[in-house]
């Protein structure tokens, strides 16, 4: 019936279900907004159920809050932080270091006097690292798929892995710096394919499968482990 619908500038994937008796709105573990509904619902019935903008905005705010309620790091020595799919142990170092956060060998080293700034320091470090990795893999995939985004952004977006605007700008979540390379590659291909299909239709997924035949395995792995990719 409907593949996607936009509400408050957010794209929701429509998921009909023969067993469902009522509408459910949520965010899955990969950050995709979805609306699950009884498959017997008509287009008109769906529109009537979703037309109350104030009510929908409250629902969106609630599901986003629930999505973000995960255990946070306290930035104590010995804690583990992921980078490119591998775990690294956090250690403290002398306060007179030029770089308050560094990755050396198998450990992240954080200056003791920078502990209150740890979250922001990790965010900036991960963002720089992700930009560097994207610069390595994007030329190959843009040429292979035959597309060219206008702009690439990296932002600390917590409710989705990536997004593609109607202006051909692509934004990647900083959290992708934490995932294994094959999962980053999946998100990159996913978003680049949106430059040809701006939806999640069968045609879109066929395009993704053309370049990544095992995309379902990668997508499911990302979905299963999404809660691990935090700092």
Tab-separated table of C-alpha atoms in Angstrom:
chain	number	residue	atom	x	y	z
A	1	UNK	CA	0.000	0.000	0.000
A	2	UNK	CA	2.446	2.628	1.219
A	3	UNK	CA	6.197	2.156	1.503
A	4	UNK	CA	7.078	5.295	3.442
A	5	UNK	CA	5.353	8.369	4.810
A	6	UNK	CA	6.755	11.648	6.118
A	7	UNK	CA	5.620	13.050	9.464
A	8	UNK	CA	7.255	16.129	10.958
A	9	UNK	CA	10.107	15.861	8.396
A	10	UNK	CA	10.836	12.275	9.481
A	11	UNK	CA	10.443	9.355	7.099
A	12	UNK	CA	8.522	6.402	8.517
A	13	UNK	CA	8.682	2.955	6.981
A	14	UNK	CA	5.188	1.483	6.666
A	15	UNK	CA	4.980	-2.123	7.875
A	16	UNK	CA	1.676	-3.946	7.309
A	17	UNK	CA	1.057	-7.023	9.434
A	18	UNK	CA	-1.781	-9.531	9.099
A	19	UNK	CA	-1.660	-10.354	12.835
A	20	UNK	CA	-1.694	-6.779	14.054
A	21	UNK	CA	-4.941	-5.312	15.414
A	22	UNK	CA	-3.823	-1.739	16.006
A	23	UNK	CA	-1.249	0.803	14.852
A	24	UNK	CA	2.171	0.948	16.513
A	25	UNK	CA	4.782	3.676	16.027
A	26	UNK	CA	8.429	3.096	16.906
A	27	UNK	CA	12.125	3.169	16.076
A	28	UNK	CA	13.834	-0.146	15.436
A	29	UNK	CA	17.346	-0.902	16.662
A	30	UNK	CA	18.876	0.283	13.377
A	31	UNK	CA	17.344	3.735	13.863
A	32	UNK	CA	14.596	3.390	11.238
A	33	UNK	CA	11.305	5.048	12.161
A	34	UNK	CA	8.373	2.763	11.408
A	35	UNK	CA	4.604	2.509	11.604
A	36	UNK	CA	3.254	-1.023	11.940
A	37	UNK	CA	-0.425	-1.394	11.110
A	38	UNK	CA	-3.076	-4.050	10.341
A	39	UNK	CA	-2.692	-5.098	6.722
A	40	UNK	CA	-6.445	-4.787	6.178
A	41	UNK	CA	-6.316	-1.020	6.832
A	42	UNK	CA	-7.180	1.136	3.829
A	43	UNK	CA	-5.261	4.264	2.841
A	44	UNK	CA	-8.099	6.383	4.248
A	45	UNK	CA	-8.079	4.551	7.586
A	46	UNK	CA	-4.338	5.134	7.931
A	47	UNK	CA	-4.633	8.826	7.103
A	48	UNK	CA	-7.379	9.271	9.693
A	49	UNK	CA	-5.281	7.530	12.344
A	50	UNK	CA	-2.164	9.599	11.636
A	51	UNK	CA	-3.591	13.022	10.802
A	52	UNK	CA	-3.464	14.426	14.365
A	53	UNK	CA	-0.111	16.242	14.138
A	54	UNK	CA	0.058	17.220	17.826
A	55	UNK	CA	-0.608	13.652	18.935
A	56	UNK	CA	1.951	12.252	16.492
A	57	UNK	CA	4.604	14.732	17.649
A	58	UNK	CA	4.089	13.554	21.236
A	59	UNK	CA	4.447	9.937	20.161
A	60	UNK	CA	7.619	10.715	18.199
A	61	UNK	CA	9.123	12.549	21.192
A	62	UNK	CA	8.344	9.583	23.451
A	63	UNK	CA	9.786	6.898	21.174
A	64	UNK	CA	12.938	8.963	20.609
A	65	UNK	CA	13.384	9.322	24.369
A	66	UNK	CA	12.940	5.575	24.876
A	67	UNK	CA	15.351	4.807	22.045
A	68	UNK	CA	18.075	6.887	23.677
A	69	UNK	CA	17.664	5.431	27.176
A	70	UNK	CA	20.687	3.147	27.128
A	71	UNK	CA	23.424	2.574	29.644
A	72	UNK	CA	26.034	5.321	29.453
A	73	UNK	CA	29.773	5.177	29.963
A	74	UNK	CA	31.193	6.697	33.135
A	75	UNK	CA	34.663	7.030	31.524
A	76	UNK	CA	36.453	5.098	34.239
A	77	UNK	CA	39.715	3.288	33.634
A	78	UNK	CA	39.164	-0.179	32.290
A	79	UNK	CA	35.966	0.594	30.421
A	80	UNK	CA	35.808	-0.608	26.829
A	81	UNK	CA	35.161	1.634	23.829
A	82	UNK	CA	34.652	0.368	20.306
A	83	UNK	CA	36.349	1.650	17.177
A	84	UNK	CA	35.854	0.069	13.753
A	85	UNK	CA	34.344	-2.968	15.450
A	86	UNK	CA	37.248	-3.618	17.831
A	87	UNK	CA	37.254	-3.015	21.620
A	88	UNK	CA	39.811	-0.691	23.195
A	89	UNK	CA	40.411	-0.209	26.914
A	90	UNK	CA	40.288	3.271	28.433
A	91	UNK	CA	43.349	4.360	30.420
A	92	UNK	CA	44.242	7.648	32.089
A	93	UNK	CA	47.391	9.602	31.311
A	94	UNK	CA	49.267	12.663	32.540
A	95	UNK	CA	47.412	15.958	32.335
A	96	UNK	CA	50.159	17.784	30.443
A	97	UNK	CA	49.555	15.879	27.200
A	98	UNK	CA	48.947	17.967	24.054
A	99	UNK	CA	46.151	15.640	22.957
A	100	UNK	CA	43.624	14.942	25.743
A	101	UNK	CA	42.355	11.803	23.972
A	102	UNK	CA	44.508	9.440	21.923
A	103	UNK	CA	44.330	5.910	20.591
A	104	UNK	CA	47.654	4.159	21.141
A	105	UNK	CA	47.977	0.441	20.551
A	106	UNK	CA	45.044	-1.338	22.153
A	107	UNK	CA	43.963	1.515	24.415
A	108	UNK	CA	42.356	4.932	24.457
A	109	UNK	CA	44.347	7.323	26.665
A	110	UNK	CA	42.381	10.135	28.315
A	111	UNK	CA	43.932	12.991	30.287
A	112	UNK	CA	42.680	12.991	33.871
A	113	UNK	CA	41.791	16.669	33.796
A	114	UNK	CA	39.719	16.064	30.650
A	115	UNK	CA	37.412	13.452	32.187
A	116	UNK	CA	34.488	15.948	32.451
A	117	UNK	CA	34.879	16.548	28.692
A	118	UNK	CA	35.221	12.876	27.784
A	119	UNK	CA	31.934	12.552	25.894
A	120	UNK	CA	32.675	15.549	23.661
A	121	UNK	CA	36.274	14.446	23.139
A	122	UNK	CA	35.176	10.994	22.015
A	123	UNK	CA	32.548	12.521	19.740
A	124	UNK	CA	35.132	14.709	17.992
A	125	UNK	CA	37.649	11.873	17.784
A	126	UNK	CA	35.100	9.485	16.302
A	127	UNK	CA	33.865	12.131	13.836
A	128	UNK	CA	37.389	12.791	12.541
A	129	UNK	CA	38.045	9.076	12.209
A	130	UNK	CA	34.784	8.486	10.358
A	131	UNK	CA	35.493	11.315	7.916
A	132	UNK	CA	38.882	9.741	7.200
A	133	UNK	CA	37.332	6.330	6.559
A	134	UNK	CA	34.577	7.769	4.363
A	135	UNK	CA	37.195	9.531	2.265
A	136	UNK	CA	38.733	6.115	1.594
A	137	UNK	CA	35.616	4.200	0.574
A	138	UNK	CA	33.286	6.803	-0.952
A	139	UNK	CA	35.243	7.302	-4.216
A	140	UNK	CA	34.910	3.608	-5.038
A	141	UNK	CA	31.214	3.375	-4.248
A	142	UNK	CA	30.146	6.644	-5.876
A	143	UNK	CA	31.883	5.515	-9.078
A	144	UNK	CA	30.472	1.979	-8.876
A	145	UNK	CA	26.886	3.102	-8.252
A	146	UNK	CA	27.175	6.073	-10.590
A	147	UNK	CA	26.081	8.802	-8.195
A	148	UNK	CA	27.674	11.836	-6.600
A	149	UNK	CA	26.304	13.367	-3.384
A	150	UNK	CA	26.410	17.130	-3.188
A	151	UNK	CA	27.715	17.128	0.370
A	152	UNK	CA	28.769	14.588	2.999
A	153	UNK	CA	28.126	15.388	6.655
A	154	UNK	CA	29.009	13.569	9.862
A	155	UNK	CA	26.788	14.407	12.824
A	156	UNK	CA	26.078	12.933	16.223
A	157	UNK	CA	22.690	11.604	15.146
A	158	UNK	CA	21.482	8.990	17.605
A	159	UNK	CA	18.231	7.791	16.031
A	160	UNK	CA	19.452	6.814	12.559
A	161	UNK	CA	22.632	5.623	10.878
A	162	UNK	CA	22.362	7.852	7.852
A	163	UNK	CA	20.020	10.026	5.839
A	164	UNK	CA	19.803	11.388	2.311
A	165	UNK	CA	18.080	14.705	1.612
A	166	UNK	CA	16.182	15.737	-1.501
A	167	UNK	CA	19.122	18.058	-2.235
A	168	UNK	CA	21.461	15.044	-2.507
A	169	UNK	CA	23.189	15.740	0.796
A	170	UNK	CA	24.072	12.652	2.826
A	171	UNK	CA	24.520	12.662	6.588
A	172	UNK	CA	26.190	9.810	8.455
A	173	UNK	CA	25.920	9.192	12.191
A	174	UNK	CA	29.150	9.577	14.140
A	175	UNK	CA	28.328	6.201	15.707
A	176	UNK	CA	29.388	4.554	12.449
A	177	UNK	CA	33.001	5.054	13.529
A	178	UNK	CA	32.366	2.298	16.068
A	179	UNK	CA	30.959	-0.352	13.715
A	180	UNK	CA	32.921	-2.991	11.764
A	181	UNK	CA	33.967	-1.963	8.223
A	182	UNK	CA	31.424	-4.231	6.517
A	183	UNK	CA	28.562	-2.566	8.395
A	184	UNK	CA	29.833	0.913	7.546
A	185	UNK	CA	30.021	-0.199	3.926
A	186	UNK	CA	26.379	-1.315	4.085
A	187	UNK	CA	25.201	2.074	5.367
A	188	UNK	CA	27.280	3.890	2.740
A	189	UNK	CA	25.798	1.823	-0.090
A	190	UNK	CA	22.319	2.177	1.431
A	191	UNK	CA	22.491	5.971	1.463
A	192	UNK	CA	24.121	6.255	-1.972
A	193	UNK	CA	21.328	4.122	-3.430
A	194	UNK	CA	18.866	6.684	-2.085
A	195	UNK	CA	20.282	9.088	-4.649
A	196	UNK	CA	18.579	6.851	-7.206
A	197	UNK	CA	15.555	5.735	-5.167
A	198	UNK	CA	14.407	8.194	-2.484
A	199	UNK	CA	12.360	5.610	-0.589
A	200	UNK	CA	12.491	2.074	0.781
A	201	UNK	CA	10.568	0.478	-2.076
A	202	UNK	CA	11.259	-2.930	-3.598
A	203	UNK	CA	13.175	-1.129	-6.336
A	204	UNK	CA	15.401	0.496	-3.721
A	205	UNK	CA	16.247	-2.774	-1.966
A	206	UNK	CA	16.881	-4.430	-5.328
A	207	UNK	CA	19.398	-1.687	-6.044
A	208	UNK	CA	21.144	-2.276	-2.692
A	209	UNK	CA	21.199	-6.029	-3.360
A	210	UNK	CA	22.787	-5.396	-6.745
A	211	UNK	CA	25.886	-4.015	-5.027
A	212	UNK	CA	25.727	-5.924	-1.736
A	213	UNK	CA	24.079	-9.329	-2.240
A	214	UNK	CA	24.492	-10.056	1.486
A	215	UNK	CA	22.996	-6.730	2.607
A	216	UNK	CA	20.300	-8.480	4.678
A	217	UNK	CA	22.954	-10.186	6.793
A	218	UNK	CA	24.758	-6.893	7.331
A	219	UNK	CA	21.528	-5.043	8.088
A	220	UNK	CA	20.447	-7.684	10.614
A	221	UNK	CA	23.869	-7.641	12.282
A	222	UNK	CA	23.696	-3.868	12.603
A	223	UNK	CA	20.186	-4.144	13.996
A	224	UNK	CA	21.158	-6.844	16.494
A	225	UNK	CA	24.207	-4.999	17.836
A	226	UNK	CA	23.026	-1.389	17.522
A	227	UNK	CA	22.956	-0.818	21.285
A	228	UNK	CA	26.693	-1.580	21.503
A	229	UNK	CA	27.713	1.363	19.359
A	230	UNK	CA	27.687	4.110	22.008
A	231	UNK	CA	30.350	6.021	23.873
